[in-house]
Amino acid sequence: MFQTDWMENRQPQRPKILTVLHQERSSPGRVGHLLIESGFALDIRRPPLGDPLPETLEDHAGAVVFGGPMSANDRDDFVRTETDWLAVPLAEDKPFLGICLGAQMLANHLGGRVGPHPQGLVEIGWYPLQATEAGSALMDWPSMVYHFHREGFELPQTATLLATGESYPNQAFRYGNNAWGVQFHAELTRAMMQRWVVRGSERFALCGAQHGRMHLEGRMIHDAVLKVWLHGFLATIFGVPAPSNKLSRLL
């Protein structure tokens, strides 16, 4: 029996969102909170721990594939299987969101290459974001976003670039009607960011990375706008209404 959110067990009529995580203690963070608050249940699967992915999403309202410390180019069976599995939401035209690693897997699946910056730069901390014309027509975007990655992706053919950055030009894209990928992290709660800063501190020495203090200070400055954007972005993808004020205070 797969791990599912307790709300799925108590209210089985709720539409399910397939939620793909890549570590034992990974969390869907704000994305999970907002989806639950909006009436969805989370069907959590962890492929690296042996959870299979469904052959169809006919029993799901959509899917979210989150990030992880592995590369979309790794030869591990689960990475290749998960990347190939993305044919399911694409063929069924189900709402799909890939975040960081999830976006890179989607780009790989669609023929775009994934790899490090040619000058070895990373994005670990807060970095500027600029919406493209297509992105601006869709919604308002934050001017600063939070990153924790060493690789980026090429824009797949026929995909629409929604937002760009300085070091990594492809930051957000849409493919077809319902497939979306973002390189940055809007899902982090305060507790999640504190864990990442502690556990990932060895990466702060990489070229272009920011010190952990800047991660937490940047959150106080930029996170409120990023949170508002996430509410609207999820609504665009899944039809999720804005969360209640009570939930907003908790996140």
Short mmCIF file of C-alpha atoms in Angstrom, two decimals:
data_model
loop_
_atom_site.label_atom_id
_atom_site.label_comp_id
_atom_site.label_asym_id
_atom_site.label_seq_id
_atom_site.Cartn_x
_atom_site.Cartn_y
_atom_site.Cartn_z
CA MET A 1 0.00 0.00 0.00
CA PHE A 2 1.45 3.33 -1.03
CA GLN A 3 1.91 6.23 1.34
CA THR A 4 -0.94 8.67 0.79
CA ASP A 5 -2.04 11.78 2.56
CA TRP A 6 -4.40 11.12 5.45
CA MET A 7 -7.02 13.27 3.78
CA GLU A 8 -7.23 10.80 0.90
CA ASN A 9 -8.18 8.04 3.34
CA ARG A 10 -10.76 10.14 5.13
CA GLN A 11 -12.28 11.62 1.99
CA PRO A 12 -11.78 9.08 -0.84
CA GLN A 13 -14.00 11.09 -3.20
CA ARG A 14 -11.42 13.83 -3.47
CA PRO A 15 -9.69 13.95 -6.87
CA LYS A 16 -6.11 12.72 -6.58
CA ILE A 17 -2.91 14.41 -7.67
CA LEU A 18 -0.05 12.00 -8.31
CA THR A 19 2.82 13.41 -6.25
CA VAL A 20 6.28 12.11 -7.15
CA LEU A 21 9.07 12.63 -4.60
CA HIS A 22 12.66 11.41 -4.75
CA GLN A 23 13.84 10.96 -1.17
CA GLU A 24 12.42 9.25 1.89
CA ARG A 25 11.93 12.49 3.81
CA SER A 26 11.07 14.74 0.88
CA SER A 27 7.93 16.84 1.23
CA PRO A 28 5.59 18.45 -1.32
CA GLY A 29 5.66 21.54 0.88
CA ARG A 30 3.42 24.43 -0.06
CA VAL A 31 2.32 22.75 -3.27
CA GLY A 32 0.94 19.85 -1.25
CA HIS A 33 -0.67 22.11 1.34
CA LEU A 34 -2.38 24.22 -1.31
CA LEU A 35 -3.64 21.23 -3.28
CA ILE A 36 -5.09 19.64 -0.14
CA GLU A 37 -6.66 22.91 0.96
CA SER A 38 -8.25 23.19 -2.48
CA GLY A 39 -9.96 19.80 -2.32
CA PHE A 40 -7.41 17.40 -3.77
CA ALA A 41 -5.79 14.35 -2.20
CA LEU A 42 -2.11 13.48 -2.68
CA ASP A 43 -1.15 10.07 -4.03
CA ILE A 44 2.50 10.11 -2.99
CA ARG A 45 4.96 7.85 -4.81
CA ARG A 46 8.72 7.63 -4.32
CA PRO A 47 10.23 5.80 -7.33
CA PRO A 48 13.78 5.62 -5.84
CA LEU A 49 12.27 3.60 -2.96
CA GLY A 50 10.50 1.19 -5.30
CA ASP A 51 7.07 2.76 -5.75
CA PRO A 52 5.81 2.15 -9.30
CA LEU A 53 4.07 4.86 -11.28
CA PRO A 54 0.54 4.22 -12.63
CA GLU A 55 0.05 3.05 -16.19
CA THR A 56 -2.67 5.65 -16.65
CA LEU A 57 -3.80 8.84 -14.92
CA GLU A 58 -7.47 8.21 -15.55
CA ASP A 59 -8.00 8.04 -11.78
CA HIS A 60 -5.96 11.19 -11.15
CA ALA A 61 -6.65 14.87 -11.74
CA GLY A 62 -3.01 15.54 -12.62
CA ALA A 63 0.57 14.98 -11.51
CA VAL A 64 3.50 16.85 -9.95
CA VAL A 65 7.09 15.62 -10.16
CA PHE A 66 9.34 17.35 -7.63
CA GLY A 67 13.09 17.86 -7.42
CA GLY A 68 15.87 15.78 -5.95
CA PRO A 69 19.66 15.57 -5.61
CA MET A 70 20.04 13.25 -8.60
CA SER A 71 20.53 14.29 -12.23
CA ALA A 72 18.01 13.78 -15.00
CA ASN A 73 20.96 12.24 -16.90
CA ASP A 74 21.70 9.58 -14.28
CA ARG A 75 21.61 5.99 -15.47
CA ASP A 76 19.63 4.71 -12.49
CA ASP A 77 16.68 2.60 -13.59
CA PHE A 78 14.15 4.78 -11.78
CA VAL A 79 15.40 7.96 -13.50
CA ARG A 80 15.06 6.43 -16.95
CA THR A 81 11.74 4.78 -16.14
CA GLU A 82 10.31 7.97 -14.64
CA THR A 83 11.44 10.04 -17.62
CA ASP A 84 9.84 7.57 -20.03
CA TRP A 85 6.67 7.53 -17.90
CA LEU A 86 6.08 11.19 -18.70
CA ALA A 87 4.54 9.95 -21.94
CA VAL A 88 1.46 9.08 -19.84
CA PRO A 89 0.37 12.60 -18.76
CA LEU A 90 1.38 13.98 -22.17
CA ALA A 91 -0.65 11.40 -24.11
CA GLU A 92 -3.65 11.76 -21.80
CA ASP A 93 -3.33 15.57 -21.71
CA LYS A 94 -3.53 15.60 -17.93
CA PRO A 95 -2.27 18.62 -15.99
CA PHE A 96 1.40 18.07 -15.21
CA LEU A 97 3.93 20.18 -13.30
CA GLY A 98 7.63 19.41 -13.14
CA ILE A 99 9.71 21.26 -10.55
CA CYS A 100 13.52 21.44 -10.94
CA LEU A 101 14.44 17.77 -11.55
CA GLY A 102 10.86 17.20 -12.71
CA ALA A 103 11.21 20.00 -15.27
CA GLN A 104 14.56 18.63 -16.42
CA MET A 105 13.05 15.15 -16.86
CA LEU A 106 10.25 16.68 -18.92
CA ALA A 107 12.77 18.56 -21.07
CA ASN A 108 14.79 15.35 -21.54
CA HIS A 109 11.66 13.42 -22.47
CA LEU A 110 10.81 16.05 -25.10
CA GLY A 111 14.30 15.99 -26.61
CA GLY A 112 15.92 18.92 -24.81
CA ARG A 113 19.35 18.36 -23.33
CA VAL A 114 20.03 18.71 -19.61
CA GLY A 115 23.47 19.65 -18.34
CA PRO A 116 25.65 22.00 -16.28
CA HIS A 117 26.38 25.62 -17.11
CA PRO A 118 29.30 25.91 -19.59
CA GLN A 119 31.22 28.09 -17.11
CA GLY A 120 30.38 25.85 -14.15
CA LEU A 121 27.96 28.33 -12.56
CA VAL A 122 25.24 27.08 -10.27
CA GLU A 123 22.08 28.67 -8.92
CA ILE A 124 21.87 28.03 -5.20
CA GLY A 125 20.04 30.86 -3.46
CA TRP A 126 17.90 33.76 -4.74
CA TYR A 127 18.29 34.93 -8.34
CA PRO A 128 16.47 37.35 -10.68
CA LEU A 129 13.67 36.11 -12.92
CA GLN A 130 12.16 37.86 -15.93
CA ALA A 131 8.92 36.82 -17.59
CA THR A 132 8.84 36.53 -21.36
CA GLU A 133 6.08 38.12 -23.40
CA ALA A 134 4.17 34.84 -23.30
CA GLY A 135 4.70 34.52 -19.56
CA SER A 136 3.57 38.08 -18.88
CA ALA A 137 0.41 37.47 -20.88
CA LEU A 138 -0.33 34.51 -18.64
CA MET A 139 0.18 36.07 -15.20
CA ASP A 140 2.40 38.26 -13.03
CA TRP A 141 5.74 36.67 -12.12
CA PRO A 142 8.09 37.26 -9.17
CA SER A 143 11.28 39.20 -9.84
CA MET A 144 13.36 36.93 -7.55
CA VAL A 145 13.07 33.16 -7.11
CA TYR A 146 14.79 30.47 -5.04
CA HIS A 147 17.07 27.90 -6.66
CA PHE A 148 19.07 24.86 -5.62
CA HIS A 149 20.50 23.27 -8.78
CA ARG A 150 23.69 22.63 -10.71
CA GLU A 151 22.14 21.78 -14.09
CA GLY A 152 19.71 23.41 -16.47
CA PHE A 153 17.73 22.38 -19.53
CA GLU A 154 17.35 23.30 -23.16
CA LEU A 155 13.94 24.51 -24.23
CA PRO A 156 12.21 21.60 -25.99
CA GLN A 157 11.04 22.17 -29.54
CA THR A 158 7.55 23.69 -29.80
CA ALA A 159 7.59 24.51 -26.06
CA THR A 160 6.83 28.07 -25.01
CA LEU A 161 9.36 29.85 -22.79
CA LEU A 162 7.57 31.66 -19.96
CA ALA A 163 10.43 33.01 -17.84
CA THR A 164 14.15 33.47 -18.20
CA GLY A 165 17.17 34.08 -15.95
CA GLU A 166 20.70 35.44 -16.23
CA SER A 167 22.88 32.35 -15.86
CA TYR A 168 20.28 29.77 -16.86
CA PRO A 169 18.05 31.28 -19.57
CA ASN A 170 15.33 28.63 -19.47
CA GLN A 171 13.48 29.00 -16.18
CA ALA A 172 9.86 28.09 -16.96
CA PHE A 173 8.06 26.66 -19.96
CA ARG A 174 4.78 25.27 -21.15
CA TYR A 175 4.40 22.36 -23.55
CA GLY A 176 1.05 21.78 -25.22
CA ASN A 177 -2.01 22.62 -23.18
CA ASN A 178 -1.22 21.04 -19.83
CA ALA A 179 2.49 20.31 -19.31
CA TRP A 180 4.55 22.84 -17.35
CA GLY A 181 8.12 22.94 -16.06
CA VAL A 182 9.87 25.36 -13.69
CA GLN A 183 13.53 25.35 -12.70
CA PHE A 184 13.08 27.16 -9.39
CA HIS A 185 11.47 26.27 -6.05
CA ALA A 186 8.36 28.05 -4.81
CA GLU A 187 7.21 25.06 -2.74
CA LEU A 188 9.59 25.50 0.19
CA THR A 189 8.16 26.26 3.61
CA ARG A 190 10.40 27.98 6.13
CA ALA A 191 11.24 24.66 7.78
CA MET A 192 12.12 23.10 4.43
CA MET A 193 14.49 25.93 3.53
CA GLN A 194 16.21 25.68 6.90
CA ARG A 195 16.77 21.94 6.32
CA TRP A 196 18.13 22.53 2.83
CA VAL A 197 20.52 25.19 4.08
CA VAL A 198 21.88 22.87 6.77
CA ARG A 199 22.07 19.67 4.71
CA GLY A 200 23.30 21.35 1.52
CA SER A 201 25.88 23.66 3.06
CA GLU A 202 28.78 21.98 1.23
CA ARG A 203 27.35 23.31 -2.05
CA PHE A 204 27.72 26.94 -0.97
CA ALA A 205 31.35 26.81 -2.12
CA LEU A 206 30.31 26.14 -5.73
CA CYS A 207 30.75 28.88 -8.34
CA GLY A 208 27.84 31.30 -8.17
CA ALA A 209 26.26 29.83 -5.03
CA GLN A 210 25.14 32.08 -2.19
CA HIS A 211 25.97 31.57 1.48
CA GLY A 212 23.25 30.06 3.64
CA ARG A 213 22.67 33.34 5.47
CA MET A 214 21.62 34.93 2.17
CA HIS A 215 19.10 32.15 1.57
CA LEU A 216 17.27 32.91 4.81
CA GLU A 217 17.60 36.68 4.53
CA GLY A 218 16.33 36.54 0.96
CA ARG A 219 13.30 34.62 2.10
CA MET A 220 12.24 37.47 4.36
CA ILE A 221 12.47 39.88 1.41
CA HIS A 222 11.19 37.87 -1.54
CA ASP A 223 9.09 34.97 -0.29
CA ALA A 224 5.75 36.76 0.09
CA VAL A 225 5.64 37.61 -3.63
CA LEU A 226 6.79 34.10 -4.57
CA LYS A 227 4.00 32.61 -2.47
CA VAL A 228 1.35 34.72 -4.18
CA TRP A 229 2.71 33.65 -7.56
CA LEU A 230 2.54 29.98 -6.59
CA HIS A 231 -1.13 30.31 -5.64
CA GLY A 232 -1.93 31.71 -9.07
CA PHE A 233 0.30 29.26 -10.93
CA LEU A 234 -1.34 26.23 -9.33
CA ALA A 235 -4.74 27.69 -10.11
CA THR A 236 -3.71 28.00 -13.76
CA ILE A 237 -2.55 24.39 -13.94
CA PHE A 238 -5.00 22.52 -11.72
CA GLY A 239 -7.88 24.93 -11.27
CA VAL A 240 -6.85 25.49 -7.67
CA PRO A 241 -8.47 28.48 -5.93
CA ALA A 242 -6.42 30.77 -3.72
CA PRO A 243 -5.90 29.32 -0.22
CA SER A 244 -7.65 30.62 2.86
CA ASN A 245 -6.00 33.31 4.99
CA LYS A 246 -5.58 30.73 7.74
CA LEU A 247 -3.50 28.46 5.52
CA SER A 248 -1.47 31.36 4.16
CA ARG A 249 -0.37 32.26 7.70
CA LEU A 250 0.74 28.67 8.31
CA LEU A 251 2.87 28.53 5.18
#
